[in-house]
Amino acid sequence: MRYISTRGGMPPKKFSKILLAGLAPDGGLAMPEEYPEISPAVLEEWRSLSYQDLAFEILSRFADDIPASDLRGIIDRTYTSELYRTDEITPLKTLEPGLHILGLSNGPTLAFKDIAMQLLGNLFEYALTKTGEDLNILGATSGDTGPSAEYAMRGKRGIRVFMLSPQGKMSHFQTAQMFSLQDPNIFNIAIRGVFDDCQDIVKAVSNDHAFKQKYHIGTVNSINWARISAQIVYYFKGYFAATRSNTEQVSFAVPSGNFGNICAGHVARMMGLPIRKLILATNENEVLDEFFQTGCYRPRATAETVHTSSPSMDISKASNFERFIFDLTGRDTAKVKELWRAVDKGGAFDLAGTPLWEKVKDFGFVSGTSNHAARIAMIRKIREQYGVLVDPHTADGLKVGLEHREEGVPLICLETALPVKFSESIVEAIGQEPARPSGYENLENLPQRYVVMNADADAVKAFIVEQTSGISG
Ligand SMILES: *Cc1c(COP(=O)(O)O)cnc(C)c1O
């Protein structure tokens, strides 16, 4: 398996060569040259596999330059019942016949991002051990990405994490998740400013190519192909759990932001998983719903991004969306390049009335939006009707998923976080605090380790230099 860029400007590369890279040199995203095709016979064999065995079958098709026994070891270290507090890793909860929630949030930070990020941590450590290199991961977070990146990279050889967050702007729970980590390779930097200031610093440091190269600066953002490939696994797992035979079709409802999660569903469908609909749910930031309703993709300016009660879906630009358009155009890299010429300049493109727009429906996508009132009502309804408590993001997925539910087609709603992370909305919905999973009772009272800095890229650079002294350039 080799990888090419959605914009056509990268010679084909193996998995290990794209693992640590961000964007392709031409600004595009890495995509497999072709998707592995899963025949009905193979799908039948996979039905009875454990999560780990299924992960191996799928990932070995994408990461075929990692020796099988090494990959097996990485997967077995990543998907353990200790870390996920369940043997099934992603257990399926049935609300009523034909309506399910796929539990993706049992990892250490209680959000679905752990599933991909934990794999990334072990893949990075494996790759760096081979080359003897170091990596300094620089990131900005307003919530879920920071904790899951830190828990994935803590204690990993050759890796340091420098995570910027807006001081005092995250929930107490999320702040405590990150700041309570005492691992010497994790550096929490609270910035006097807002999330955009943090992101601007990451951009400024990454654009200083000399500095980036000298200090081996990398990222763990959601465009990383390894993250997408890890997420493909649970679409298969969820499908097998919700059906009895491979003649059945299911639909998935996916709370979406950067289009990473649902992109994995799209790839699973392209590989041959019998998915009828991929139901994309947005919150008040409805960039993606607008596209699937009208054909117009119009990323918003950061200032137009609304802060909502499902904050991990507050995006103005869906970084993985280009991967879908690449497939939609029949992998016409010139066309993708043309469309993103406008997007990269802050513009938009509109496929309405073109043959491409006609083709969107062939890929199974439908969409809808949710908002604060609908999300709170859905949390209450699911609790009253089924005795199950869901978080605000999962509630957005359920809201839009139920609108598109079809008779006789099982609907699987992806749970992207646990309610305990968003207790304010839960209290608003049901009048009481969400229960805490064991081990998290005392989180906010643990000693915290972080530094505070002004929103100043040079100060952050100086801090990185200070902490990495000893690395040769
Ligand atoms: C990241 C995140 C999302 C959005 O997922 P994408 O892959 O960016 O579409 C939804 N819900 C939660 C809780 C998240 O952390």
Tab-separated table of C-alpha atoms and ligand atoms in Angstrom:
chain	number	residue	atom	x	y	z
A	1	MET	CA	0.000	0.000	0.000
A	2	ARG	CA	1.322	3.393	-0.977
A	3	TYR	CA	0.006	6.882	-0.288
A	4	ILE	CA	-0.484	9.817	-2.612
A	5	SER	CA	-1.629	13.403	-2.088
A	6	THR	CA	-5.192	14.561	-2.754
A	7	ARG	CA	-3.571	17.322	-4.849
A	8	GLY	CA	-1.320	15.058	-6.877
A	9	GLY	CA	2.026	16.562	-5.871
A	10	MET	CA	3.640	13.791	-3.828
A	11	PRO	CA	5.444	10.726	-5.123
A	12	PRO	CA	3.811	7.548	-3.709
A	13	LYS	CA	5.096	6.752	-0.206
A	14	LYS	CA	4.747	3.871	2.227
A	15	PHE	CA	2.822	4.169	5.502
A	16	SER	CA	5.905	4.702	7.681
A	17	LYS	CA	6.956	7.637	5.491
A	18	ILE	CA	3.671	9.497	5.942
A	19	LEU	CA	3.179	8.538	9.604
A	20	LEU	CA	5.048	11.490	11.089
A	21	ALA	CA	4.339	13.992	8.323
A	22	GLY	CA	1.580	16.598	8.400
A	23	LEU	CA	0.263	17.953	5.124
A	24	ALA	CA	1.717	16.608	1.886
A	25	PRO	CA	4.346	18.909	0.325
A	26	ASP	CA	1.692	20.283	-2.076
A	27	GLY	CA	-0.686	21.182	0.763
A	28	GLY	CA	-2.910	18.142	0.199
A	29	LEU	CA	-3.686	15.148	2.419
A	30	ALA	CA	-2.263	11.635	2.194
A	31	MET	CA	-4.613	8.994	0.820
A	32	PRO	CA	-4.053	5.307	-0.015
A	33	GLU	CA	-3.533	4.694	-3.730
A	34	GLU	CA	-6.531	2.391	-3.601
A	35	TYR	CA	-8.737	1.065	-0.819
A	36	PRO	CA	-8.325	-2.564	0.213
A	37	GLU	CA	-11.368	-4.492	-0.998
A	38	ILE	CA	-13.000	-6.674	1.614
A	39	SER	CA	-14.787	-9.560	-0.097
A	40	PRO	CA	-17.977	-11.070	1.377
A	41	ALA	CA	-15.951	-14.168	2.323
A	42	VAL	CA	-13.392	-12.127	4.262
A	43	LEU	CA	-16.144	-10.068	5.875
A	44	GLU	CA	-17.689	-13.330	7.058
A	45	GLU	CA	-14.388	-14.395	8.626
A	46	TRP	CA	-14.048	-11.060	10.394
A	47	ARG	CA	-17.473	-11.256	12.067
A	48	SER	CA	-16.218	-13.314	14.992
A	49	LEU	CA	-12.900	-11.546	15.555
A	50	SER	CA	-11.922	-9.748	18.766
A	51	TYR	CA	-11.307	-5.984	18.572
A	52	GLN	CA	-7.548	-6.556	18.525
A	53	ASP	CA	-7.691	-9.211	15.781
A	54	LEU	CA	-9.983	-7.058	13.685
A	55	ALA	CA	-7.687	-4.058	14.190
A	56	PHE	CA	-4.767	-6.164	13.007
A	57	GLU	CA	-6.612	-7.341	9.875
A	58	ILE	CA	-7.563	-3.782	8.944
A	59	LEU	CA	-4.406	-1.919	9.945
A	60	SER	CA	-2.067	-4.479	8.382
A	61	ARG	CA	-3.668	-3.640	5.033
A	62	PHE	CA	-2.813	0.065	5.471
A	63	ALA	CA	0.501	-0.206	7.334
A	64	ASP	CA	1.936	-3.058	5.295
A	65	ASP	CA	5.535	-1.875	5.704
A	66	ILE	CA	5.474	-2.574	9.451
A	67	PRO	CA	6.424	-6.223	10.067
A	68	ALA	CA	3.330	-8.193	11.115
A	69	SER	CA	4.686	-9.204	14.508
A	70	ASP	CA	5.644	-5.607	15.331
A	71	LEU	CA	2.215	-4.322	14.320
A	72	ARG	CA	0.566	-7.078	16.341
A	73	GLY	CA	2.573	-5.969	19.392
A	74	ILE	CA	1.641	-2.315	18.890
A	75	ILE	CA	-2.062	-3.186	18.609
A	76	ASP	CA	-1.989	-5.491	21.640
A	77	ARG	CA	-0.354	-2.759	23.737
A	78	THR	CA	-2.859	-0.160	22.497
A	79	TYR	CA	-6.241	-1.854	22.829
A	80	THR	CA	-6.168	-3.397	26.295
A	81	SER	CA	-9.121	-4.103	28.570
A	82	GLU	CA	-7.286	-2.234	31.374
A	83	LEU	CA	-7.063	0.984	29.357
A	84	TYR	CA	-10.624	0.789	27.981
A	85	ARG	CA	-12.202	-0.785	31.081
A	86	THR	CA	-13.951	-3.356	28.848
A	87	ASP	CA	-12.850	-6.412	26.844
A	88	GLU	CA	-14.925	-5.259	23.901
A	89	ILE	CA	-13.066	-1.906	23.652
A	90	THR	CA	-16.057	-0.375	21.791
A	91	PRO	CA	-19.159	-2.014	23.319
A	92	LEU	CA	-22.533	-1.652	21.582
A	93	LYS	CA	-25.420	-0.506	23.755
A	94	THR	CA	-28.893	-1.299	22.411
A	95	LEU	CA	-31.534	1.294	23.339
A	96	GLU	CA	-34.323	-0.599	21.563
A	97	PRO	CA	-34.332	-3.075	18.678
A	98	GLY	CA	-32.652	-1.355	15.737
A	99	LEU	CA	-31.321	1.622	17.732
A	100	HIS	CA	-27.829	1.456	19.196
A	101	ILE	CA	-25.063	3.548	20.692
A	102	LEU	CA	-21.490	2.491	19.921
A	103	GLY	CA	-19.391	3.229	23.010
A	104	LEU	CA	-16.174	4.840	21.791
A	105	SER	CA	-15.361	6.792	24.944
A	106	ASN	CA	-13.996	4.248	27.380
A	107	GLY	CA	-10.350	5.202	26.896
A	108	PRO	CA	-8.297	7.120	29.468
A	109	THR	CA	-9.639	10.605	28.612
A	110	LEU	CA	-13.257	9.447	28.157
A	111	ALA	CA	-13.549	10.626	24.550
A	112	PHE	CA	-13.418	8.761	21.227
A	113	LYS	CA	-10.186	10.497	20.216
A	114	ASP	CA	-8.305	8.074	22.483
A	115	ILE	CA	-8.950	5.212	20.071
A	116	ALA	CA	-6.848	6.807	17.350
A	117	MET	CA	-4.460	8.769	19.541
A	118	GLN	CA	-3.391	5.828	21.709
A	119	LEU	CA	-2.426	3.955	18.542
A	120	LEU	CA	-0.565	7.011	17.291
A	121	GLY	CA	1.441	7.185	20.534
A	122	ASN	CA	2.647	3.618	20.120
A	123	LEU	CA	3.263	3.989	16.363
A	124	PHE	CA	5.293	7.176	16.918
A	125	GLU	CA	7.386	5.574	19.654
A	126	TYR	CA	7.998	2.540	17.430
A	127	ALA	CA	9.031	4.667	14.436
A	128	LEU	CA	11.285	6.983	16.485
A	129	THR	CA	12.991	4.072	18.229
A	130	LYS	CA	13.892	2.693	14.793
A	131	THR	CA	15.434	5.937	13.560
A	132	GLY	CA	16.823	7.083	16.918
A	133	GLU	CA	15.195	10.475	16.422
A	134	ASP	CA	13.298	12.737	18.804
A	135	LEU	CA	9.969	14.443	18.242
A	136	ASN	CA	8.592	17.539	19.949
A	137	ILE	CA	4.850	17.623	19.489
A	138	LEU	CA	3.430	21.124	19.582
A	139	GLY	CA	-0.332	21.489	19.795
A	140	ALA	CA	-3.156	23.806	20.747
A	141	THR	CA	-6.300	22.576	22.425
A	142	SER	CA	-9.612	23.918	23.601
A	143	GLY	CA	-10.801	20.618	24.999
A	144	ASP	CA	-10.569	17.008	23.871
A	145	THR	CA	-7.503	16.827	21.639
A	146	GLY	CA	-5.054	18.002	24.301
A	147	PRO	CA	-5.905	15.420	26.951
A	148	SER	CA	-6.056	12.539	24.483
A	149	ALA	CA	-2.707	13.531	22.910
A	150	GLU	CA	-1.046	13.821	26.316
A	151	TYR	CA	-2.394	10.510	27.608
A	152	ALA	CA	-1.239	8.850	24.393
A	153	MET	CA	2.289	10.303	24.507
A	154	ARG	CA	3.019	10.286	28.252
A	155	GLY	CA	6.160	8.352	29.072
A	156	LYS	CA	6.885	7.585	25.408
A	157	ARG	CA	10.554	7.375	24.485
A	158	GLY	CA	11.841	10.143	22.213
A	159	ILE	CA	8.642	12.209	22.449
A	160	ARG	CA	7.820	15.438	24.258
A	161	VAL	CA	4.461	17.196	24.156
A	162	PHE	CA	4.087	20.973	24.377
A	163	MET	CA	0.365	21.646	24.652
A	164	LEU	CA	-0.980	25.183	24.579
A	165	SER	CA	-4.384	25.912	26.071
A	166	PRO	CA	-6.237	29.165	26.755
A	167	GLN	CA	-5.804	29.874	30.458
A	168	GLY	CA	-9.031	29.397	32.397
A	169	LYS	CA	-11.123	28.711	29.272
A	170	MET	CA	-11.457	24.912	29.423
A	171	SER	CA	-13.734	22.988	31.758
A	172	HIS	CA	-12.270	22.160	35.186
A	173	PHE	CA	-12.430	18.492	34.290
A	174	GLN	CA	-10.493	18.874	31.029
A	175	THR	CA	-7.966	21.214	32.622
A	176	ALA	CA	-7.415	18.752	35.457
A	177	GLN	CA	-7.051	15.855	33.013
A	178	MET	CA	-4.083	17.565	31.383
A	179	PHE	CA	-2.523	19.515	34.218
A	180	SER	CA	-2.513	16.589	36.655
A	181	LEU	CA	-0.127	14.610	34.449
A	182	GLN	CA	3.262	14.532	36.138
A	183	ASP	CA	5.183	12.808	33.348
A	184	PRO	CA	8.413	14.695	32.630
A	185	ASN	CA	7.822	14.561	28.843
A	186	ILE	CA	4.495	16.432	29.062
A	187	PHE	CA	4.520	20.247	29.151
A	188	ASN	CA	1.257	22.110	29.716
A	189	ILE	CA	1.442	25.750	28.694
A	190	ALA	CA	-1.514	27.903	29.745
A	191	ILE	CA	-1.630	30.937	27.481
A	192	ARG	CA	-3.019	34.285	28.622
A	193	GLY	CA	-5.464	34.520	25.730
A	194	VAL	CA	-8.094	32.585	23.799
A	195	PHE	CA	-7.862	29.379	21.765
A	196	ASP	CA	-7.111	31.264	18.545
A	197	ASP	CA	-4.048	32.825	20.185
A	198	CYS	CA	-2.817	29.319	20.972
A	199	GLN	CA	-3.429	28.182	17.424
A	200	ASP	CA	-1.675	31.252	16.020
A	201	ILE	CA	1.409	30.432	18.100
A	202	VAL	CA	1.463	26.864	16.777
A	203	LYS	CA	1.211	28.232	13.234
A	204	ALA	CA	3.941	30.817	13.822
A	205	VAL	CA	6.335	28.231	15.255
A	206	SER	CA	5.555	25.718	12.473
A	207	ASN	CA	6.113	28.393	9.824
A	208	ASP	CA	9.613	29.034	11.178
A	209	HIS	CA	11.069	26.221	9.090
A	210	ALA	CA	14.583	26.493	10.494
A	211	PHE	CA	13.306	26.240	14.054
A	212	LYS	CA	10.905	23.453	13.135
A	213	GLN	CA	13.679	21.415	11.604
A	214	LYS	CA	16.250	22.064	14.307
A	215	TYR	CA	13.903	21.169	17.146
A	216	HIS	CA	12.010	18.369	15.358
A	217	ILE	CA	8.615	19.979	15.789
A	218	GLY	CA	5.656	17.786	14.847
A	219	THR	CA	1.905	17.687	15.358
A	220	VAL	CA	-0.828	15.162	16.079
A	221	ASN	CA	-3.654	16.904	14.260
A	222	SER	CA	-6.679	15.164	12.860
A	223	ILE	CA	-5.406	15.021	9.278
A	224	ASN	CA	-2.974	12.269	10.275
A	225	TRP	CA	-3.843	9.225	8.158
A	226	ALA	CA	-2.954	6.773	10.947
A	227	ARG	CA	-5.697	8.347	13.060
A	228	ILE	CA	-8.255	7.806	10.285
A	229	SER	CA	-7.179	4.210	9.764
A	230	ALA	CA	-7.513	3.422	13.493
A	231	GLN	CA	-11.074	4.737	13.400
A	232	ILE	CA	-12.096	2.480	10.503
A	233	VAL	CA	-11.888	-0.511	12.854
A	234	TYR	CA	-14.840	0.399	15.055
A	235	TYR	CA	-17.189	0.862	12.088
A	236	PHE	CA	-16.608	-2.821	11.279
A	237	LYS	CA	-16.849	-3.797	14.953
A	238	GLY	CA	-20.090	-1.845	15.396
A	239	TYR	CA	-21.562	-3.340	12.233
A	240	PHE	CA	-20.910	-6.906	13.388
A	241	ALA	CA	-22.321	-6.171	16.851
A	242	ALA	CA	-25.567	-4.718	15.469
A	243	THR	CA	-26.298	-7.338	12.788
A	244	ARG	CA	-26.619	-11.109	12.500
A	245	SER	CA	-25.553	-11.521	8.888
A	246	ASN	CA	-23.552	-9.627	6.310
A	247	THR	CA	-26.571	-9.324	4.046
A	248	GLU	CA	-27.889	-6.599	6.380
A	249	GLN	CA	-27.183	-2.907	5.969
A	250	VAL	CA	-26.813	-0.399	8.813
A	251	SER	CA	-26.644	3.391	9.059
A	252	PHE	CA	-24.235	5.343	11.265
A	253	ALA	CA	-24.928	8.728	12.871
A	254	VAL	CA	-21.732	10.687	13.509
A	255	PRO	CA	-21.310	13.909	15.548
A	256	SER	CA	-18.884	15.769	13.290
A	257	GLY	CA	-16.386	18.595	13.394
A	258	ASN	CA	-13.218	18.095	11.390
A	259	PHE	CA	-14.758	15.253	9.341
A	260	GLY	CA	-12.202	12.776	10.745
A	261	ASN	CA	-14.564	10.312	12.375
A	262	ILE	CA	-17.066	10.147	9.506
A	263	CYS	CA	-14.215	10.019	6.968
A	264	ALA	CA	-13.253	6.680	8.528
A	265	GLY	CA	-16.867	5.547	8.015
A	266	HIS	CA	-16.653	6.596	4.379
A	267	VAL	CA	-13.475	4.549	3.923
A	268	ALA	CA	-15.086	1.521	5.636
A	269	ARG	CA	-17.985	1.807	3.186
A	270	MET	CA	-15.594	2.087	0.225
A	271	MET	CA	-13.835	-1.064	1.476
A	272	GLY	CA	-17.124	-2.944	1.225
A	273	LEU	CA	-18.786	-2.635	4.649
A	274	PRO	CA	-22.585	-2.689	4.031
A	275	ILE	CA	-23.321	0.864	5.188
A	276	ARG	CA	-26.556	2.352	3.924
A	277	LYS	CA	-26.262	5.906	5.193
A	278	LEU	CA	-23.568	7.970	6.818
A	279	ILE	CA	-25.557	10.529	8.777
A	280	LEU	CA	-23.458	13.596	9.496
A	281	ALA	CA	-24.539	15.711	12.471
A	282	THR	CA	-23.259	19.220	13.112
A	283	ASN	CA	-24.028	21.660	15.901
A	284	GLU	CA	-24.735	25.363	15.379
A	285	ASN	CA	-21.539	25.494	13.299
A	286	GLU	CA	-23.144	23.926	10.250
A	287	VAL	CA	-20.457	24.249	7.550
A	288	LEU	CA	-20.715	20.565	6.655
A	289	ASP	CA	-24.507	20.376	6.806
A	290	GLU	CA	-24.618	23.299	4.408
A	291	PHE	CA	-22.478	21.343	1.947
A	292	PHE	CA	-24.537	18.166	2.095
A	293	GLN	CA	-27.778	20.159	1.796
A	294	THR	CA	-26.761	22.588	-0.949
A	295	GLY	CA	-23.431	21.595	-2.533
A	296	CYS	CA	-21.702	24.741	-1.305
A	297	TYR	CA	-18.617	24.360	0.894
A	298	ARG	CA	-17.963	27.643	2.613
A	299	PRO	CA	-15.514	27.469	5.530
A	300	ARG	CA	-16.155	30.242	8.039
A	301	ALA	CA	-13.746	32.754	9.449
A	302	THR	CA	-12.703	31.963	13.014
A	303	ALA	CA	-14.663	34.989	14.193
A	304	GLU	CA	-17.816	33.419	12.738
A	305	THR	CA	-17.360	30.217	14.740
A	306	VAL	CA	-19.934	29.990	17.513
A	307	HIS	CA	-19.030	28.700	20.982
A	308	THR	CA	-21.571	26.002	21.769
A	309	SER	CA	-22.397	23.415	24.409
A	310	SER	CA	-20.947	20.705	22.134
A	311	PRO	CA	-17.584	22.503	21.936
A	312	SER	CA	-15.569	19.743	20.265
A	313	MET	CA	-17.668	20.271	17.136
A	314	ASP	CA	-17.069	24.029	17.020
A	315	ILE	CA	-15.145	24.136	13.775
A	316	SER	CA	-15.143	26.629	10.958
A	317	LYS	CA	-13.202	24.479	8.481
A	318	ALA	CA	-13.330	20.668	8.236
A	319	SER	CA	-9.731	19.641	7.686
A	320	ASN	CA	-10.456	16.071	6.488
A	321	PHE	CA	-13.238	17.033	4.090
A	322	GLU	CA	-10.773	17.234	1.199
A	323	ARG	CA	-10.398	13.441	1.451
A	324	PHE	CA	-14.057	12.923	0.597
A	325	ILE	CA	-13.973	15.409	-2.277
A	326	PHE	CA	-10.939	13.538	-3.639
A	327	ASP	CA	-13.073	10.379	-3.860
A	328	LEU	CA	-16.125	12.293	-5.085
A	329	THR	CA	-14.175	13.624	-8.071
A	330	GLY	CA	-13.056	10.085	-8.929
A	331	ARG	CA	-9.626	10.999	-7.508
A	332	ASP	CA	-9.146	13.868	-9.942
A	333	THR	CA	-6.252	15.659	-8.223
A	334	ALA	CA	-6.356	18.586	-10.648
A	335	LYS	CA	-9.986	19.190	-9.742
A	336	VAL	CA	-9.257	18.979	-5.966
A	337	LYS	CA	-6.394	21.416	-6.413
A	338	GLU	CA	-8.655	23.801	-8.288
A	339	LEU	CA	-11.409	23.642	-5.646
A	340	TRP	CA	-8.979	24.208	-2.772
A	341	ARG	CA	-7.279	27.098	-4.527
A	342	ALA	CA	-10.377	29.075	-3.523
A	343	VAL	CA	-10.709	27.486	-0.076
A	344	ASP	CA	-7.080	28.150	0.838
A	345	LYS	CA	-7.610	31.815	0.053
A	346	GLY	CA	-10.509	31.968	2.487
A	347	GLY	CA	-13.105	31.407	-0.241
A	348	ALA	CA	-15.681	28.725	-1.023
A	349	PHE	CA	-16.767	26.360	-3.808
A	350	ASP	CA	-20.217	25.415	-4.962
A	351	LEU	CA	-20.961	22.104	-6.682
A	352	ALA	CA	-24.678	22.783	-7.089
A	353	GLY	CA	-25.829	22.107	-10.644
A	354	THR	CA	-22.630	20.244	-11.559
A	355	PRO	CA	-22.342	16.502	-12.280
A	356	LEU	CA	-20.294	16.139	-9.068
A	357	TRP	CA	-23.213	17.250	-6.928
A	358	GLU	CA	-25.361	14.489	-8.498
A	359	LYS	CA	-22.769	11.962	-7.381
A	360	VAL	CA	-22.774	12.919	-3.676
A	361	LYS	CA	-25.825	10.782	-3.009
A	362	ASP	CA	-24.023	7.679	-4.327
A	363	PHE	CA	-21.725	7.889	-1.290
A	364	GLY	CA	-24.501	7.497	1.278
A	365	PHE	CA	-24.088	10.866	3.005
A	366	VAL	CA	-27.014	12.744	4.524
A	367	SER	CA	-26.828	15.461	7.157
A	368	GLY	CA	-28.566	17.682	9.668
A	369	THR	CA	-27.875	20.144	12.467
A	370	SER	CA	-28.588	20.339	16.142
A	371	ASN	CA	-28.587	23.227	18.599
A	372	HIS	CA	-28.471	23.845	22.330
A	373	ALA	CA	-32.180	23.351	22.989
A	374	ALA	CA	-32.356	20.193	20.839
A	375	ARG	CA	-29.243	18.757	22.477
A	376	ILE	CA	-30.536	19.326	26.014
A	377	ALA	CA	-33.943	17.884	25.061
A	378	MET	CA	-32.273	14.817	23.535
A	379	ILE	CA	-30.133	14.185	26.641
A	380	ARG	CA	-33.330	14.310	28.724
A	381	LYS	CA	-35.331	12.126	26.313
A	382	ILE	CA	-32.708	9.375	26.040
A	383	ARG	CA	-32.400	9.343	29.816
A	384	GLU	CA	-36.174	9.190	30.373
A	385	GLN	CA	-36.919	6.700	27.633
A	386	TYR	CA	-33.958	4.338	27.985
A	387	GLY	CA	-32.281	5.175	31.304
A	388	VAL	CA	-29.064	6.033	29.448
A	389	LEU	CA	-27.119	9.264	29.907
A	390	VAL	CA	-25.333	10.687	26.837
A	391	ASP	CA	-23.006	13.650	26.432
A	392	PRO	CA	-23.932	16.775	24.375
A	393	HIS	CA	-21.989	15.672	21.256
A	394	THR	CA	-23.543	12.218	21.217
A	395	ALA	CA	-26.917	13.921	21.712
A	396	ASP	CA	-26.358	15.952	18.533
A	397	GLY	CA	-25.657	12.695	16.685
A	398	LEU	CA	-28.784	11.051	18.086
A	399	LYS	CA	-30.926	14.075	17.217
A	400	VAL	CA	-29.895	14.084	13.558
A	401	GLY	CA	-29.641	10.285	13.378
A	402	LEU	CA	-33.255	9.805	14.524
A	403	GLU	CA	-34.434	12.300	11.889
A	404	HIS	CA	-32.921	10.066	9.213
A	405	ARG	CA	-33.793	6.696	10.762
A	406	GLU	CA	-35.397	4.218	8.367
A	407	GLU	CA	-37.690	1.305	9.124
A	408	GLY	CA	-35.788	-1.982	9.133
A	409	VAL	CA	-32.317	-0.403	8.995
A	410	PRO	CA	-30.369	-0.601	12.265
A	411	LEU	CA	-29.112	2.841	13.316
A	412	ILE	CA	-25.802	3.026	15.156
A	413	CYS	CA	-25.097	6.362	16.852
A	414	LEU	CA	-21.453	6.943	17.696
A	415	GLU	CA	-20.794	8.045	21.268
A	416	THR	CA	-17.905	10.509	21.108
A	417	ALA	CA	-17.499	11.453	24.802
A	418	LEU	CA	-18.808	10.556	28.230
A	419	PRO	CA	-21.269	12.917	29.960
A	420	VAL	CA	-18.973	13.493	32.942
A	421	LYS	CA	-16.807	15.747	30.753
A	422	PHE	CA	-19.694	18.177	30.203
A	423	SER	CA	-21.481	18.261	33.528
A	424	GLU	CA	-22.919	21.756	33.065
A	425	SER	CA	-25.147	20.654	30.169
A	426	ILE	CA	-26.045	17.447	31.971
A	427	VAL	CA	-27.206	19.370	35.037
A	428	GLU	CA	-29.239	21.627	32.751
A	429	ALA	CA	-30.869	18.598	31.119
A	430	ILE	CA	-31.586	16.309	34.054
A	431	GLY	CA	-31.008	18.404	37.156
A	432	GLN	CA	-28.169	16.340	38.528
A	433	GLU	CA	-24.455	15.746	38.105
A	434	PRO	CA	-23.361	12.866	35.855
A	435	ALA	CA	-21.819	9.857	37.596
A	436	ARG	CA	-18.030	9.616	37.552
A	437	PRO	CA	-16.282	6.490	36.329
A	438	SER	CA	-14.085	5.002	39.029
A	439	GLY	CA	-10.620	6.480	39.190
A	440	TYR	CA	-11.835	9.985	38.280
A	441	GLU	CA	-13.545	10.914	41.570
A	442	ASN	CA	-10.772	13.129	42.802
A	443	LEU	CA	-9.371	14.427	39.502
A	444	GLU	CA	-9.701	18.160	40.133
A	445	ASN	CA	-7.933	17.920	43.503
A	446	LEU	CA	-4.770	16.291	42.206
A	447	PRO	CA	-1.607	18.414	42.100
A	448	GLN	CA	-1.276	20.270	38.789
A	449	ARG	CA	1.817	20.848	36.685
A	450	TYR	CA	1.804	23.696	34.129
A	451	VAL	CA	3.385	27.000	33.215
A	452	VAL	CA	1.618	30.241	32.301
A	453	MET	CA	2.820	32.406	29.411
A	454	ASN	CA	1.772	35.422	27.404
A	455	ALA	CA	0.483	34.829	23.875
A	456	ASP	CA	3.977	35.193	22.471
A	457	ALA	CA	5.443	32.718	19.975
A	458	ASP	CA	9.019	33.680	20.854
A	459	ALA	CA	8.437	32.914	24.533
A	460	VAL	CA	7.056	29.493	23.584
A	461	LYS	CA	10.044	28.862	21.325
A	462	ALA	CA	12.425	29.823	24.131
A	463	PHE	CA	10.643	27.410	26.466
A	464	ILE	CA	10.954	24.577	23.941
A	465	VAL	CA	14.667	25.323	23.501
A	466	GLU	CA	15.178	25.299	27.262
A	467	GLN	CA	13.371	21.996	27.762
A	468	THR	CA	15.077	20.244	24.879
A	469	SER	CA	18.631	21.408	25.544
A	470	GLY	CA	20.695	18.309	25.130
A	471	ILE	CA	19.191	17.455	21.759
A	472	SER	CA	21.678	18.014	18.984
A	473	GLY	CA	20.370	20.091	16.097
B	1	LIG	C1	-13.333	15.625	18.083
B	1	LIG	C2	-14.719	15.389	18.543
B	1	LIG	C3	-15.814	15.365	17.652
B	1	LIG	C4	-15.660	15.646	16.162
B	1	LIG	O1	-14.978	14.629	15.485
B	1	LIG	P1	-14.311	14.900	14.045
B	1	LIG	O2	-13.498	13.704	13.774
B	1	LIG	O3	-13.491	16.140	14.209
B	1	LIG	O4	-15.424	15.093	13.077
B	1	LIG	C5	-17.076	15.076	18.153
B	1	LIG	N1	-17.268	14.862	19.470
B	1	LIG	C6	-16.258	14.885	20.366
B	1	LIG	C7	-16.550	14.657	21.796
B	1	LIG	C8	-14.955	15.132	19.935
B	1	LIG	O5	-13.946	15.164	20.828
